[in-house]
Amino acid sequence: MSSPGLGAEIFGRIAYEFSLLQPWLTTHLHLLASALFPIFTGAHASLSRPTSAEKPQSATKKDGGEAEDEDEQVESVRRMEGLSPLDAILYPIAAGSLLTGLYFLMKWLQDPEILNKILNWYLSVFGVFSIAKLLIDSFDIVTSFALPAKYSYRGVLWEVKPQLRLAIPKVNGRVYEKSAINSPSPLPGPLSQVPLPKFISEALWSVRDIVTQPFCVLEAYLRGEGEARVPVRIQDVSSLLFATLAVLYYNLIAKPWWLTNLFGISFSYGALQLMSPTTFWTGTLVLGALFIYDIYFVFFTPIMISVATNLDIPVKLLFPRPLGIDDDPAKPKLSMLGLGDVVLPGIMIGLALRFDLYLHYLKMQKHTEVTKDSEETPASTKLVKAPYQNATGNWGERFWVGANIPDVKRGYAFPKPYFYASVVGYNIGMTCTLGVMHVYQHGQPALLYLVPGVLVSIWVTAYFKGDIKDMWEYNEAEDDQKKSDKAKATSSDAKAPKSAFWPYTKLITTEEGNSKITSEDTTAKKKPLDRRIISLAITLPDTPTPKRSDKTAKPPTKDKPEPAPERPVKLNTSPEHSQSNSPSPTGSESLVLIDKKESIEPEGKLKEKTNLLETYLKAAEAEPSFKEPEGKRRRVD
């Protein structure tokens, strides 16, 4: 019988290794998911306005007097700690020195228990805030799914107004507060059609108020640094309390692997929002230097593996693995992944996502011609940037609104080729790490495979897309500096008078309409000097004043006559015409909306109301001199 060929031997070897790997698939999938979760969420949470986008305008009132949503206008600006090319040299030296020092300290102590306690309590300080931050953001996501501020139903966008206890339709950018189809249900989407008892509906509205509205505001001031106002909600306090209990349980009672992973994922999630390579070539240098550092300390010294296995501190991710033949069933075996293998490639992946956002707004920029004052003036163009739309949060509203509703700002919907390419490269590198570790039964330096996977995927994608120049010139350090300078200028302008010479001069206007600068009596009107060094304060929000009901409207006067009714707007909500505002065809269900200046009735059932007549009669009885305003007489049958 002839021996099998080379192809058969290779196939048989692969089948044999896969049979040995099969019990480990759950562990490896668990490891991969735990590593990708903080990278994906942290990278998206780090998004902020790039320099290629215009700063969004502040909330302004539209025609109907309704202000735009604050969540659409708020600009998320995050200050990140940028890396420099010098860090490519300092990071490996500092990490190697710290690792070597811990190794010899454990050898000298002979028992790492004391060192474990010291480091655990030290890391617990950061762990409280990291876990609290992760839980707060998680609560916000759950709240946005359960109680969204917007949702769509039958092709109509609805905005929830907790003060009115109503969901109000929004058509063509206008909100109709006094529409006949306003929904009193606190539930979103099709669930809003489920009939609820009044006490359950009120309870749900109260729950919405509790979880979305702050119950106090913390104010802090530090001379030289400025002041800050932080609204405090119930989930903020509960998250901080849970994080404190988790830290106490970890240090005083037990250290289960899932609690260690909670610490590790929280640390990674927070670090990806605070650290940035600032440029792609700086990130490449830093990862390249740490690539060499990881190889040396794993393959050529016992230091890294010894420190990682003997130190029981929450700077790693742990995963239960199958037991071997000689393993004790009473002692579960765990595989581990260092946080450096998550954070270091993760900051490069986050940079790739922010670069995708930068390119998205860069392609939306336009050049417009500037009007010439005279024929001698040379022609010029002006760069017009697209206004920035918030790209973070509101995951639940993305689900409930959907993609078929027009006139909805979707700042999160932008192409992400570099982010997806880097994530694919990370998955390939991690898969290679696990495969080699399984074959050779020895710990592997994960950066040996992750760094080439991430960097090659990013730079190769830029080469084929023709974005090498833009990627090389992209610099987040300039973005942060410009935002910081603009914020300081805005803050100083808001506090000081409009005169540039304050406090010694002021800007006044003469009778001829010309402005001039005059001296100001600083002794009489001088602003008192703020002598505070540091201060803290807690402010309770004002109780909102309930809006006046239509039934208790004031009688009209001559100075303020009743506004004329506006023309109804027909809204077709049939499934076949869910996006059309034109009159619905025969037989389809239609709704009638009228501007909030006039209450309305469903089409075909309009009835003349007697509120106006009753108002006139009451006013005439109370005040004999009362006269009906001219031009506002209406016939009431």
XYZ file of C-alpha atoms in Angstrom:
637
model
C 0.000 0.000 0.000
C 1.432 3.360 -1.044
C 2.065 6.074 1.562
C -0.293 9.108 1.576
C 0.779 12.155 -0.347
C 1.866 15.512 1.036
C -1.622 16.989 0.693
C -3.191 14.158 2.627
C -0.635 14.502 5.411
C -1.279 18.238 5.711
C -5.061 17.709 5.754
C -4.745 14.970 8.366
C -2.543 17.183 10.544
C -5.109 20.008 10.351
C -7.956 17.637 11.260
C -6.001 16.277 14.216
C -5.149 19.749 15.570
C -8.775 20.851 15.149
C -9.973 17.853 17.177
C -7.613 18.913 19.972
C -8.709 22.559 19.650
C -12.436 21.856 19.677
C -12.827 21.865 23.511
C -11.055 25.238 23.540
C -13.368 26.966 21.037
C -15.669 28.325 23.743
C -12.703 29.723 25.673
C -11.187 31.354 22.597
C -14.489 32.875 21.491
C -14.999 34.204 25.022
C -11.517 35.736 24.951
C -12.029 37.332 21.535
C -15.418 38.805 22.487
C -14.065 40.176 25.784
C -11.195 41.878 23.952
C -13.351 43.352 21.196
C -16.078 44.701 23.486
C -14.036 47.504 25.145
C -12.330 48.281 21.831
C -15.594 48.725 19.945
C -17.427 50.645 22.669
C -14.443 52.744 23.763
C -13.572 53.751 20.206
C -17.129 54.926 19.505
C -17.346 56.736 22.847
C -14.166 58.671 21.979
C -15.721 60.324 18.916
C -15.866 64.114 18.932
C -16.050 66.918 16.390
C -13.126 66.839 13.921
C -11.602 70.001 12.464
C -13.190 69.187 9.102
C -16.663 69.844 10.598
C -18.241 73.129 11.636
C -19.213 73.666 15.246
C -22.969 73.032 15.612
C -25.172 76.014 16.278
C -26.704 76.419 19.694
C -30.302 75.391 20.187
C -32.573 77.958 18.567
C -36.304 78.266 18.433
C -37.927 77.507 15.161
C -41.082 78.879 13.619
C -43.387 77.172 16.025
C -41.416 78.346 19.006
C -40.098 74.864 19.693
C -36.414 74.648 20.458
C -34.302 72.031 18.761
C -33.298 69.011 20.752
C -30.364 69.509 23.029
C -28.941 66.072 22.324
C -28.668 66.976 18.660
C -26.915 70.255 19.422
C -24.548 69.310 22.226
C -21.004 68.982 20.975
C -19.099 66.185 22.625
C -15.553 67.445 23.238
C -13.141 65.100 25.016
C -9.654 65.948 26.105
C -7.385 63.011 25.309
C -3.832 62.390 26.407
C -1.775 62.479 23.217
C 1.359 60.451 22.583
C 4.527 61.812 20.969
C 7.339 60.168 19.000
C 9.471 60.350 22.147
C 7.004 57.977 23.820
C 8.096 55.290 21.351
C 11.392 55.249 23.288
C 10.117 56.025 26.782
C 7.230 53.527 26.907
C 9.277 50.346 26.368
C 11.966 51.565 28.785
C 9.428 52.498 31.475
C 7.439 49.267 31.027
C 10.577 47.129 31.073
C 11.915 48.863 34.186
C 8.600 48.443 36.022
C 8.302 44.796 35.002
C 11.874 44.000 36.065
C 11.411 45.813 39.371
C 8.275 43.830 40.179
C 10.026 40.592 39.272
C 12.964 41.135 41.646
C 10.669 42.502 44.355
C 8.660 39.271 44.287
C 11.883 37.285 44.454
C 12.985 39.280 47.491
C 9.616 39.054 49.295
C 9.261 35.343 48.414
C 5.517 35.788 48.944
C 3.660 38.109 46.558
C 0.603 38.337 48.859
C 1.676 41.653 50.428
C 2.504 43.127 47.034
C -0.849 41.961 45.702
C -2.742 43.738 48.487
C -0.865 47.004 48.007
C -1.366 47.035 44.244
C -5.021 45.935 44.495
C -5.946 48.785 46.845
C -3.991 51.229 44.688
C -5.805 50.127 41.527
C -9.140 50.128 43.365
C -9.125 53.926 43.427
C -9.148 53.988 39.628
C -11.405 50.959 39.506
C -14.260 52.730 41.304
C -14.452 55.514 38.721
C -13.789 53.215 35.763
C -16.553 50.778 36.712
C -18.924 53.654 37.520
C -18.292 55.201 34.103
C -18.950 51.912 32.332
C -22.151 51.324 34.306
C -23.444 54.868 33.722
C -22.993 54.536 29.971
C -24.609 51.088 30.087
C -27.612 52.468 31.976
C -27.931 55.232 29.388
C -28.049 52.665 26.598
C -30.683 50.594 28.401
C -32.722 53.746 29.079
C -32.534 54.822 25.433
C -33.982 51.443 24.409
C -36.698 51.288 27.071
C -37.617 54.998 27.172
C -36.365 56.688 23.992
C -36.786 60.421 23.454
C -37.805 59.742 19.831
C -39.360 56.908 17.934
C -41.115 56.294 14.646
C -44.485 54.686 14.061
C -46.304 54.353 10.746
C -43.713 56.504 9.039
C -44.111 59.437 11.458
C -41.407 60.709 13.811
C -42.627 61.185 17.386
C -40.923 63.227 20.086
C -41.605 62.444 23.729
C -42.398 65.462 25.933
C -42.288 64.323 29.570
C -43.543 67.704 30.827
C -46.718 67.347 28.770
C -46.991 63.587 29.349
C -47.422 63.202 25.584
C -45.668 61.917 22.491
C -46.006 64.560 19.769
C -45.608 64.083 16.000
C -42.920 66.005 14.172
C -43.459 66.646 10.462
C -41.179 68.648 8.173
C -39.160 69.841 11.146
C -42.204 71.232 13.006
C -43.684 69.932 16.243
C -47.483 69.917 16.570
C -48.201 70.075 20.289
C -51.984 70.386 19.864
C -52.518 67.592 17.421
C -55.515 65.294 17.501
C -53.219 62.258 17.351
C -50.955 63.024 20.324
C -50.202 59.832 22.204
C -50.431 59.834 26.021
C -48.603 56.493 26.229
C -45.040 56.499 27.624
C -44.185 53.406 25.558
C -42.437 53.734 22.170
C -43.319 52.504 18.678
C -46.134 49.964 18.281
C -46.199 49.546 22.068
C -47.722 53.028 22.297
C -50.969 51.572 20.947
C -51.303 49.163 23.871
C -54.023 50.479 26.232
C -52.666 51.087 29.727
C -54.488 51.884 32.956
C -54.012 55.443 34.088
C -52.018 54.557 37.199
C -49.576 52.400 35.176
C -49.136 55.156 32.609
C -48.428 57.724 35.323
C -46.000 55.329 36.994
C -44.063 54.880 33.748
C -43.938 58.639 33.195
C -42.611 59.033 36.731
C -39.953 56.396 36.089
C -38.892 58.298 32.969
C -38.523 61.490 35.007
C -36.469 59.708 37.649
C -33.974 58.083 35.276
C -33.595 60.969 32.810
C -33.762 64.118 34.942
C -30.986 65.135 37.384
C -32.027 65.576 40.995
C -29.186 68.004 41.777
C -26.250 69.810 40.189
C -22.733 69.792 41.611
C -20.802 73.005 41.081
C -17.048 73.205 41.603
C -14.602 76.067 41.184
C -10.807 76.029 41.241
C -8.814 79.167 40.664
C -6.709 78.906 37.558
C -8.673 75.933 36.224
C -12.187 77.363 35.943
C -15.509 76.036 37.121
C -17.576 72.966 36.295
C -21.235 72.051 36.641
C -22.115 68.350 36.782
C -25.772 67.245 36.796
C -26.289 64.214 39.036
C -28.877 61.566 38.186
C -30.080 58.546 40.077
C -28.072 56.147 37.871
C -24.895 58.123 38.570
C -25.258 57.601 42.314
C -26.297 53.965 41.981
C -23.391 53.207 39.597
C -20.878 54.786 41.964
C -22.347 52.829 44.873
C -22.212 49.536 42.949
C -18.611 50.216 41.882
C -17.618 50.869 45.495
C -19.246 47.622 46.659
C -17.530 45.707 43.843
C -14.141 47.065 44.874
C -14.729 46.166 48.541
C -15.888 42.664 47.616
C -12.826 42.150 45.401
C -10.351 43.248 48.076
C -12.000 41.864 51.207
C -13.940 38.741 50.246
C -13.001 37.012 46.979
C -11.526 37.613 43.531
C -13.663 35.698 41.013
C -12.551 35.769 37.404
C -15.680 37.601 36.222
C -15.073 40.455 38.678
C -11.465 40.677 37.513
C -12.772 40.957 33.955
C -15.160 43.733 35.020
C -12.175 45.701 36.296
C -10.155 44.957 33.162
C -12.921 45.861 30.711
C -13.658 49.075 32.633
C -9.980 50.077 32.632
C -9.735 49.419 28.876
C -12.984 51.258 28.123
C -11.825 54.339 30.006
C -8.260 54.264 28.636
C -9.466 54.248 25.018
C -11.338 57.497 25.714
C -8.315 59.155 27.338
C -5.354 58.057 25.197
C -4.645 58.845 21.560
C -1.549 58.401 19.350
C -2.446 61.854 17.858
C -0.986 60.827 14.487
C -0.755 57.574 12.572
C 3.002 57.664 12.255
C 3.375 58.262 16.008
C 1.064 55.319 16.695
C 3.086 53.182 14.316
C 6.329 54.063 16.121
C 4.886 53.381 19.585
C 3.365 50.034 18.592
C 6.544 49.059 16.754
C 8.677 49.730 19.846
C 6.290 47.805 22.109
C 6.284 45.006 19.522
C 10.009 44.497 20.127
C 9.583 44.904 23.896
C 6.934 42.175 24.060
C 8.999 39.712 22.041
C 12.095 40.213 24.204
C 10.391 39.837 27.606
C 8.391 36.742 26.584
C 10.871 34.739 24.526
C 14.222 35.745 25.997
C 13.431 36.261 29.712
C 11.074 34.584 32.216
C 10.121 37.975 33.651
C 6.804 38.723 31.950
C 5.241 35.278 32.303
C 6.392 35.011 35.942
C 4.965 38.416 36.890
C 1.691 37.825 35.010
C 1.058 34.444 36.673
C 2.079 35.393 40.229
C 0.522 38.846 40.542
C -3.208 38.617 41.232
C -4.205 42.153 40.245
C -6.982 43.298 37.855
C -4.777 44.212 34.881
C -5.683 41.144 32.830
C -8.677 39.282 31.462
C -9.288 35.732 32.690
C -11.189 32.923 30.969
C -12.034 29.419 32.243
C -10.383 26.753 30.111
C -10.783 22.970 29.828
C -8.997 20.854 32.405
C -6.079 18.705 31.422
C -5.502 15.075 32.333
C -3.318 15.914 35.325
C -5.319 18.977 36.505
C -7.184 19.020 39.806
C -10.968 19.393 39.195
C -11.303 21.406 42.419
C -9.005 24.111 41.063
C -10.308 25.602 37.820
C -7.714 26.551 35.235
C -7.785 29.998 33.625
C -6.349 31.463 30.452
C -5.405 35.140 30.529
C -4.905 38.116 28.252
C -3.031 41.221 29.383
C -4.773 44.602 29.138
C -1.859 45.901 27.101
C -2.900 43.542 24.313
C -6.306 45.267 24.326
C -5.480 48.927 24.989
C -2.386 49.385 22.807
C -3.905 48.084 19.541
C -7.212 49.618 20.660
C -5.924 53.199 20.680
C -4.836 52.717 17.066
C -8.252 51.288 16.157
C -9.939 54.254 17.861
C -7.703 56.629 15.882
C -8.796 54.880 12.677
C -12.468 55.418 13.592
C -11.936 59.127 14.284
C -10.073 59.382 10.986
C -13.119 57.903 9.241
C -15.245 60.644 10.821
C -12.714 63.276 9.731
C -12.794 62.063 6.124
C -16.599 61.973 6.178
C -16.855 65.693 6.939
C -13.860 66.506 4.750
C -15.732 65.176 1.708
C -18.767 67.305 2.646
C -16.819 70.570 2.531
C -17.624 73.025 -0.267
C -16.006 76.124 -1.705
C -18.296 79.068 -2.431
C -17.417 82.289 -4.216
C -17.223 85.433 -2.109
C -19.141 88.439 -3.447
C -16.728 91.066 -4.759
C -17.057 94.631 -3.432
C -15.760 96.086 -6.669
C -14.445 94.970 -10.002
C -10.866 95.577 -8.872
C -11.214 93.139 -5.989
C -9.813 89.723 -6.988
C -12.214 86.799 -6.899
C -11.932 84.525 -3.851
C -13.616 81.464 -2.437
C -14.763 80.596 1.053
C -14.553 77.154 2.611
C -17.933 76.021 3.953
C -17.901 73.125 6.411
C -20.830 70.887 7.217
C -22.143 71.325 10.790
C -21.181 68.544 13.155
C -23.836 66.096 14.267
C -23.376 64.115 17.452
C -22.040 60.650 16.633
C -22.120 59.053 20.076
C -24.832 57.588 22.285
C -28.583 57.269 21.629
C -28.302 53.605 20.613
C -31.908 52.943 21.540
C -33.225 55.860 19.501
C -31.280 54.580 16.500
C -33.224 51.344 16.849
C -36.660 52.911 17.359
C -36.361 55.644 14.713
C -34.967 53.432 11.962
C -33.500 54.498 8.651
C -36.690 55.293 6.706
C -37.668 58.537 8.450
C -36.552 61.705 6.639
C -35.325 64.886 8.337
C -33.599 62.965 11.152
C -30.021 63.829 12.038
C -27.913 60.675 11.928
C -24.416 61.740 12.877
C -23.495 58.137 13.648
C -24.134 57.009 10.052
C -20.819 57.542 8.283
C -18.493 55.197 6.348
C -15.983 53.351 8.549
C -13.572 51.546 6.199
C -10.451 52.074 8.318
C -12.173 51.057 11.539
C -13.493 47.825 10.057
C -10.146 47.084 8.391
C -8.288 47.514 11.690
C -10.808 45.335 13.542
C -10.362 42.605 10.929
C -6.591 42.899 11.328
C -6.948 42.608 15.107
C -9.088 39.479 14.764
C -6.559 37.901 12.414
C -3.701 38.688 14.805
C -5.565 37.325 17.815
C -6.521 34.159 15.932
C -2.869 33.600 15.000
C -1.856 34.124 18.644
C -4.313 31.513 19.902
C -3.403 29.044 17.151
C 0.354 29.262 17.737
C -0.129 29.066 21.508
C -2.221 25.921 21.086
C 0.294 24.245 18.790
C 3.429 25.005 20.831
C 1.756 24.903 24.286
C 3.638 28.020 25.349
C 2.607 31.576 26.160
C 2.915 33.898 23.185
C 3.570 37.657 22.989
C 0.230 38.751 21.568
C 1.659 42.016 20.202
C 3.880 39.897 17.944
C 0.763 39.136 15.889
C -1.597 42.010 16.802
C 0.706 44.889 15.846
C 1.349 43.697 12.261
C -2.309 42.776 11.863
C -3.596 46.231 12.862
C -0.894 48.378 11.240
C -0.772 46.492 7.950
C -4.556 46.538 7.593
C -4.707 50.320 8.171
C -1.841 51.367 5.909
C -2.738 48.932 3.118
C -6.330 50.201 3.126
C -5.056 53.791 2.891
C -2.816 52.833 -0.038
C -5.634 51.317 -2.070
C -8.045 54.148 -1.224
C -5.481 56.852 -2.030
C -5.577 58.413 1.454
C -1.903 58.030 2.359
C -1.300 61.809 2.302
C -4.384 62.610 4.397
C -3.502 59.873 6.858
C 0.084 61.075 7.191
C -0.997 64.703 7.795
C -3.872 63.886 10.175
C -3.071 65.254 13.633
C -5.424 65.167 16.606
C -3.095 67.290 18.745
C -3.961 70.318 16.588
C -7.661 69.515 16.921
C -7.478 69.471 20.716
C -5.465 72.707 20.818
C -7.921 74.552 18.564
C -10.913 73.337 20.574
C -9.240 74.326 23.838
C -8.387 77.816 22.586
C -11.893 78.338 21.233
C -13.452 77.155 24.494
C -11.289 79.551 26.511
C -12.159 82.441 24.190
C -15.858 81.633 24.424
C -15.671 81.395 28.210
C -13.897 84.741 28.553
C -16.311 86.428 26.155
C -19.295 85.168 28.118
C -17.976 86.467 31.428
C -16.605 89.847 30.279
C -18.558 92.763 28.756
C -18.514 93.150 25.007
C -15.904 95.895 25.233
C -12.390 94.675 24.552
C -11.041 97.180 27.068
C -12.960 95.941 30.121
C -12.809 96.715 33.053
C -11.196 100.109 32.553
C -13.178 101.212 29.502
C -16.560 100.503 28.068
C -18.208 100.696 24.681
C -21.122 103.146 24.386
C -23.223 104.440 21.538
C -23.632 108.170 20.875
C -26.810 109.881 19.755
C -25.591 109.824 16.162
C -25.367 106.036 16.314
C -21.555 105.898 16.314
C -19.676 103.829 18.863
C -16.831 105.268 20.883
C -14.619 104.264 23.771
C -14.875 106.255 27.015
C -13.298 105.933 30.413
C -15.271 104.155 33.107
C -15.430 105.033 36.762
C -13.894 101.864 38.100
C -14.423 102.894 41.724
C -18.184 103.136 41.306
C -18.945 100.170 39.015
C -15.908 97.974 39.384
C -16.742 94.270 39.528
C -15.797 92.771 42.901
C -12.718 90.598 42.772
C -13.405 86.870 43.076
C -11.195 85.794 45.965
C -12.243 82.154 45.908
C -9.524 79.526 45.661
C -11.717 76.448 45.685
C -15.445 76.032 46.265
C -18.087 73.316 46.039
C -21.851 73.696 45.862
C -24.959 71.560 45.336
C -27.879 73.076 43.478
C -31.343 71.551 43.436
C -33.276 72.038 40.176
C -36.250 74.360 40.144
C -39.687 72.803 40.204
C -41.113 73.142 36.674
C -44.196 75.297 36.424
C -47.084 73.385 34.832
C -48.262 74.742 31.539
C -51.601 76.503 31.356
C -54.350 74.279 30.085
C -56.563 75.267 27.189
C -59.618 75.133 29.438
C -58.231 77.868 31.705
C -57.115 80.224 28.984
C -57.099 83.915 29.752
C -59.778 86.056 28.078
C -58.451 87.829 25.003
C -57.660 91.516 25.263
C -57.344 94.252 22.733
C -53.566 94.253 22.977
C -53.329 90.490 22.426
C -56.087 89.326 20.097
C -56.605 85.667 19.391
C -54.319 84.465 16.575
C -55.918 83.449 13.317
C -56.143 79.721 12.656
C -53.615 78.215 10.320
C -54.201 75.907 7.430
C -54.403 72.195 8.336
C -51.685 69.837 7.150
C -52.765 66.379 6.080
C -50.523 63.523 7.094
C -50.926 60.115 5.495
C -49.902 57.319 7.840
C -50.932 54.332 5.786
C -48.220 51.683 5.410
C -48.070 52.250 1.630
C -47.554 55.982 2.024
C -45.705 56.166 5.349
C -43.226 58.765 4.148
C -45.538 61.021 2.211
C -47.172 64.174 3.556
C -49.567 64.473 0.639
C -53.313 63.777 1.065
C -53.977 60.093 1.412
C -55.837 58.142 -1.242
C -59.391 57.004 -0.751
C -59.769 54.396 1.925
C -56.370 54.961 3.581
C -56.125 56.086 7.166
C -55.209 59.763 7.453
C -54.469 62.162 10.265
C -54.888 65.908 10.392
C -52.321 68.146 12.033
C -52.756 71.833 12.715
C -50.130 74.135 14.093
C -50.031 74.400 17.872
C -51.625 77.838 17.749
C -55.030 76.194 17.184
C -56.567 73.011 18.558
C -57.895 70.610 15.952
C -60.401 67.848 15.368
C -60.111 64.757 13.135
C -60.955 65.448 9.509
C -64.665 65.042 8.673
C -65.735 65.540 12.302
C -64.937 69.220 12.848
C -67.204 70.807 15.443
C -67.571 74.432 16.453
C -66.368 74.859 19.988
C -68.042 77.205 22.449
C -64.934 78.098 24.448
C -64.624 81.502 22.792
C -68.256 82.432 23.482
C -68.038 81.275 27.088
C -64.891 83.320 27.560
C -66.562 86.443 26.214
C -69.644 85.924 28.425
C -67.594 85.427 31.577
C -65.454 88.452 30.821
C -68.552 90.587 30.130
C -70.157 89.585 33.440
C -67.015 90.297 35.415
C -66.190 93.541 33.605
C -69.118 95.574 32.158
C -66.762 97.695 30.062
C -65.440 94.643 28.271
C -65.829 94.728 24.505
C -65.289 92.004 22.020
C -62.146 92.646 19.924
C -62.921 93.850 16.463
C -61.958 91.630 13.560
C -62.166 88.537 15.749
C -65.927 87.913 15.759
C -66.841 84.365 14.976
C -70.210 82.799 14.491
C -70.958 80.023 16.922
C -74.090 77.965 16.385
